[in-house]
Tab-separated table of C-alpha atoms in Angstrom:
chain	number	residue	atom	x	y	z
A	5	UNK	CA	7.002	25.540	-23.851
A	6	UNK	CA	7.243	29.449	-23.575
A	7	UNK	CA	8.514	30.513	-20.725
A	8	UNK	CA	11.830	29.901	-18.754
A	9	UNK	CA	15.009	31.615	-19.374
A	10	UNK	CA	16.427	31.671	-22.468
A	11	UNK	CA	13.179	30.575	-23.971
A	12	UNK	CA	13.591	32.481	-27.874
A	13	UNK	CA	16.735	29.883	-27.579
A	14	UNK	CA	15.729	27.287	-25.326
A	15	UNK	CA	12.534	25.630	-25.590
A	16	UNK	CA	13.161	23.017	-22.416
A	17	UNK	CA	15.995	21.414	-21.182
A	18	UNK	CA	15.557	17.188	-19.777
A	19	UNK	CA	17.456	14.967	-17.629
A	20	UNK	CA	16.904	11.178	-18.841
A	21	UNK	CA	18.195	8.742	-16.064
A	22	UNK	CA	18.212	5.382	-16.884
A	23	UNK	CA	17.880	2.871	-14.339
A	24	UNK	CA	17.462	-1.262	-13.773
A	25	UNK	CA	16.244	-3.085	-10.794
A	26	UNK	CA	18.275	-6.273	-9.232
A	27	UNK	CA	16.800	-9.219	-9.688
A	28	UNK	CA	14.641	-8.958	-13.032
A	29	UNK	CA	16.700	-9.286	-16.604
A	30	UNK	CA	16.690	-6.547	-18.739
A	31	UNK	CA	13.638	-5.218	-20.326
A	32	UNK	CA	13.968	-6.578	-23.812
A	33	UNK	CA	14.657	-10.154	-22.109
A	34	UNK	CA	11.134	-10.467	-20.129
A	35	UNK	CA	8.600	-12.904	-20.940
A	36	UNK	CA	4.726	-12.024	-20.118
A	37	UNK	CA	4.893	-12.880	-16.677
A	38	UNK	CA	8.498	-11.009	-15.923
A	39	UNK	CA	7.199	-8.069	-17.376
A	40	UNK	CA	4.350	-8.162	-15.214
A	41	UNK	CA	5.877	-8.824	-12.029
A	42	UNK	CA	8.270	-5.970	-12.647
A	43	UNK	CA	5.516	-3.779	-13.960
A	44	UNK	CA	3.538	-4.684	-10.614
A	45	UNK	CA	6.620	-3.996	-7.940
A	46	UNK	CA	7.396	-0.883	-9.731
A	47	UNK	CA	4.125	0.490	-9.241
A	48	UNK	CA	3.906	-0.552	-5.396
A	49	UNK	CA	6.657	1.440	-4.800
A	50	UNK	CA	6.127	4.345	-6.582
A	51	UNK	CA	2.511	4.351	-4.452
A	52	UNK	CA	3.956	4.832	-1.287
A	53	UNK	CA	3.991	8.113	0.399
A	54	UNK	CA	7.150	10.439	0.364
A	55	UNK	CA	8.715	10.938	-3.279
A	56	UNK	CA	9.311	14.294	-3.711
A	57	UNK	CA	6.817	15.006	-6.305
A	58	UNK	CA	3.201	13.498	-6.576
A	59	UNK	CA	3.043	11.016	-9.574
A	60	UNK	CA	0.031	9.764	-11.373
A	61	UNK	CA	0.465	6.461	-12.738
A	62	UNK	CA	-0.922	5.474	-15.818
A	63	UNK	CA	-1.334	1.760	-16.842
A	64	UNK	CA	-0.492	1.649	-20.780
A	65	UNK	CA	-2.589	-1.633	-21.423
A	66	UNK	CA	-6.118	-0.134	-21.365
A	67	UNK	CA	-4.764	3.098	-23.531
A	68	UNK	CA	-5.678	2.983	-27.222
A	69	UNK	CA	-3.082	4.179	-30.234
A	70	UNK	CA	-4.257	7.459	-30.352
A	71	UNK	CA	-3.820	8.264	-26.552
A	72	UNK	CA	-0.642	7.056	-26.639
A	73	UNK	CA	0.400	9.188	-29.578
A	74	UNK	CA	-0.726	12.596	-27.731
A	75	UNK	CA	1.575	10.717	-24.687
A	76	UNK	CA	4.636	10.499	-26.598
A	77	UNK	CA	3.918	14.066	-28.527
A	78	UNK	CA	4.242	15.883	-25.116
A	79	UNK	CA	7.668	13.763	-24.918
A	80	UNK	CA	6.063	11.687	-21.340
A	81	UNK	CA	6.339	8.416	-23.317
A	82	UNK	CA	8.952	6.908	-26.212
A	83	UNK	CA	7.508	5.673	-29.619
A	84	UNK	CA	8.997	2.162	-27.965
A	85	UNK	CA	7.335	2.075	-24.960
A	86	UNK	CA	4.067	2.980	-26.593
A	87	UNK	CA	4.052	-0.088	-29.101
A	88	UNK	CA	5.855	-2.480	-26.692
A	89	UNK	CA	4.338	-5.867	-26.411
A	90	UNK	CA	5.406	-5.438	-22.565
A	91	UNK	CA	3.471	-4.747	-19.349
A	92	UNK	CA	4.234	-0.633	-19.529
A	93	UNK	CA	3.493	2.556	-17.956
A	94	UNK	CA	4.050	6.058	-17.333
A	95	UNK	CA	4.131	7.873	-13.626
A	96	UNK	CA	3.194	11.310	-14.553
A	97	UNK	CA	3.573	14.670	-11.968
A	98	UNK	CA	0.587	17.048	-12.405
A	99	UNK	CA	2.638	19.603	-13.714
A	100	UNK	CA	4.073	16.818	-16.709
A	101	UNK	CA	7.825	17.833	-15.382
A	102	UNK	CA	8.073	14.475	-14.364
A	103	UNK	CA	7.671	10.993	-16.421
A	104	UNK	CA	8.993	7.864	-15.624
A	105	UNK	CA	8.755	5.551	-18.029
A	106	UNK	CA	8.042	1.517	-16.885
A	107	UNK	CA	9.700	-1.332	-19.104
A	108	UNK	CA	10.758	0.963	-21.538
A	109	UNK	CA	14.803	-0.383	-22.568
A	110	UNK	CA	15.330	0.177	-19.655
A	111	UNK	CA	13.292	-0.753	-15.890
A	112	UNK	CA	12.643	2.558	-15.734
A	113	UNK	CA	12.700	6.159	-17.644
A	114	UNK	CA	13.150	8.989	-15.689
A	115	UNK	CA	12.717	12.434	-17.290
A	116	UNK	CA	12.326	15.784	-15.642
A	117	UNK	CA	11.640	19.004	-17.935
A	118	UNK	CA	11.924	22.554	-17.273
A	119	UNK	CA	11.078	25.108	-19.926
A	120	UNK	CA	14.048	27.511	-21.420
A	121	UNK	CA	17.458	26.780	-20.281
A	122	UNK	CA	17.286	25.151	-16.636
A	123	UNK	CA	19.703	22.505	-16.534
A	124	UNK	CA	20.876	22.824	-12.596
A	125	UNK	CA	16.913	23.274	-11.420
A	126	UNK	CA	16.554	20.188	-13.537
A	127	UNK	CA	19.446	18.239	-12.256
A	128	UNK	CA	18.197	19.340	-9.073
A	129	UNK	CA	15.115	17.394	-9.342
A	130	UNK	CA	16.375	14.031	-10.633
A	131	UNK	CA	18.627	13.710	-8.061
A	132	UNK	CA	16.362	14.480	-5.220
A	133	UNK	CA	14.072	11.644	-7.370
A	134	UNK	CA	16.739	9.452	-8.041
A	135	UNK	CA	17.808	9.478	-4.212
A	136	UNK	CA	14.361	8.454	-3.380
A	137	UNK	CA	13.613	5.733	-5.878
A	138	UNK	CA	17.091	4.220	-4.372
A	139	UNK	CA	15.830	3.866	-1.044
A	140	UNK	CA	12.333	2.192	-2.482
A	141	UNK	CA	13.779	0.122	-5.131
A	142	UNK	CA	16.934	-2.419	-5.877
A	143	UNK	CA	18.946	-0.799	-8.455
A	144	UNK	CA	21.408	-2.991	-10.752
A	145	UNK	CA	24.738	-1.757	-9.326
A	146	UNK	CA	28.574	-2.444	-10.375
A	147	UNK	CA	31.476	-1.266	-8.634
A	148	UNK	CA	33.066	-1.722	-11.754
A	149	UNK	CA	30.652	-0.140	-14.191
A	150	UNK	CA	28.113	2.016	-12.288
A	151	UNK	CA	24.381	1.827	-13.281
A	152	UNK	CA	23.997	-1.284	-15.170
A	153	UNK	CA	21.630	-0.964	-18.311
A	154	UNK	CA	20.330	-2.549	-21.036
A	155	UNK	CA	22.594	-0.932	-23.519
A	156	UNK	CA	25.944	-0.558	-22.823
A	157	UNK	CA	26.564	3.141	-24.014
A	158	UNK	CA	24.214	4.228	-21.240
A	159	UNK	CA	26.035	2.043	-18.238
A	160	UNK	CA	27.775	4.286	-15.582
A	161	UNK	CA	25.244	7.490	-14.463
A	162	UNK	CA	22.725	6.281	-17.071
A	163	UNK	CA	22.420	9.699	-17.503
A	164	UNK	CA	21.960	12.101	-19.985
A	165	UNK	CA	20.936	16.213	-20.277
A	166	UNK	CA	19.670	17.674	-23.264
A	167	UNK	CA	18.294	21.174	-24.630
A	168	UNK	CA	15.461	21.260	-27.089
A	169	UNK	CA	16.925	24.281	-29.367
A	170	UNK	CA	14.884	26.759	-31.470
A	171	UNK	CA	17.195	27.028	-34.282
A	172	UNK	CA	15.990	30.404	-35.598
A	173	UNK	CA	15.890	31.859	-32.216
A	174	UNK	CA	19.703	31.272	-32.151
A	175	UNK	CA	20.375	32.646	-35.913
A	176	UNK	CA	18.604	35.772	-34.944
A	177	UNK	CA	19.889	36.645	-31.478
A	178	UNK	CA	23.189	35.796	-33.281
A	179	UNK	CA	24.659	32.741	-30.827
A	180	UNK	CA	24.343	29.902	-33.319
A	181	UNK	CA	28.649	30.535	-33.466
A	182	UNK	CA	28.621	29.722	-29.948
A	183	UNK	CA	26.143	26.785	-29.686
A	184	UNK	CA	27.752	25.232	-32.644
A	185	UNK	CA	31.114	25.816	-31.168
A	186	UNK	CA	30.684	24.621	-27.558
């Protein structure tokens, strides 16, 4: 992306929270209707007034292939949620530091990106998000095992940080050692 710190290293850094709503089985378990009633909810709540960002949402039926293809190439959708058979969508910011992806594996998708190396401002964000969506929608909840997801290697936070490297960058300021090592 450019700019940011640490941006000859870091190209962006993302938060991925993964989240499920009570009352609707998992993604890959809804029938046509399911999928559509979730699909539906989702997007009355994420209408409403007073998230902390200003999201766009865009309806994946209508898109064609190629659309969707420069969607997932700027990283706002997955390949999976852009050939899924399901009711889907994306909630977009204006900026495209937000995406929250709808009946993806998962309910919903939530990514916030920062360019360079940003992952507290980026934490930052999803949990001011996060807190919101909590107070608009169910979330599937254990005491036991946290944030209960489709896939069991993502139960617990359902989250998960990562940092898009640019490999050269780190050969020639001479950290690959460290990043390699960490």
């Amino acid at each position: 992306q450019g700019t940011g710190p640490d941006n000859d290293i870091a190209i962006c850094t993302r938060v991925r929270v993964a989240r499920n709503l009570q009352g609707f089985p998992f993604s890959p378990r809804l029938d046509g209707t399911e999928s559509e009633r979730l699909y539906q909810f989702v997007v009355d709540r994420l209408s409403r007034p007073g998230l902390p960002v200003q999201l766009q949402i865009v309806d994946l039926q209508p898109v064609d292939e190629l659309e969707r293809s420069m969607l997932v190439e700027r990283h706002l959708i997955s390949r999976e949620l852009a050939t899924s058979e399901r009711h889907t969508g994306v909630a977009v910011d204006a900026e495209e530091s937000v995406a929250i992806m709808v009946n993806e594996e998962d309910h919903l998708r939530v990514q916030v990106f920062a360019p360079g190396l940003q992952p507290d401002e980026v934490w930052a964000t999803t949990e001011r998000l996060d807190d919101a969506l909590m107070q608009r929608l169910p979330m599937a909840w254990s005491e036991e095992f946290g944030f209960l997801t489709s896939c069991p290697t993502n139960t617990g936070t359902g989250l998960r940080l990562s940092v898009m490297l640019h490999l050269p960058g780190l050969v020639w300021s001479e950290e690959i050692d460290k990043a390699t090592n960490v």
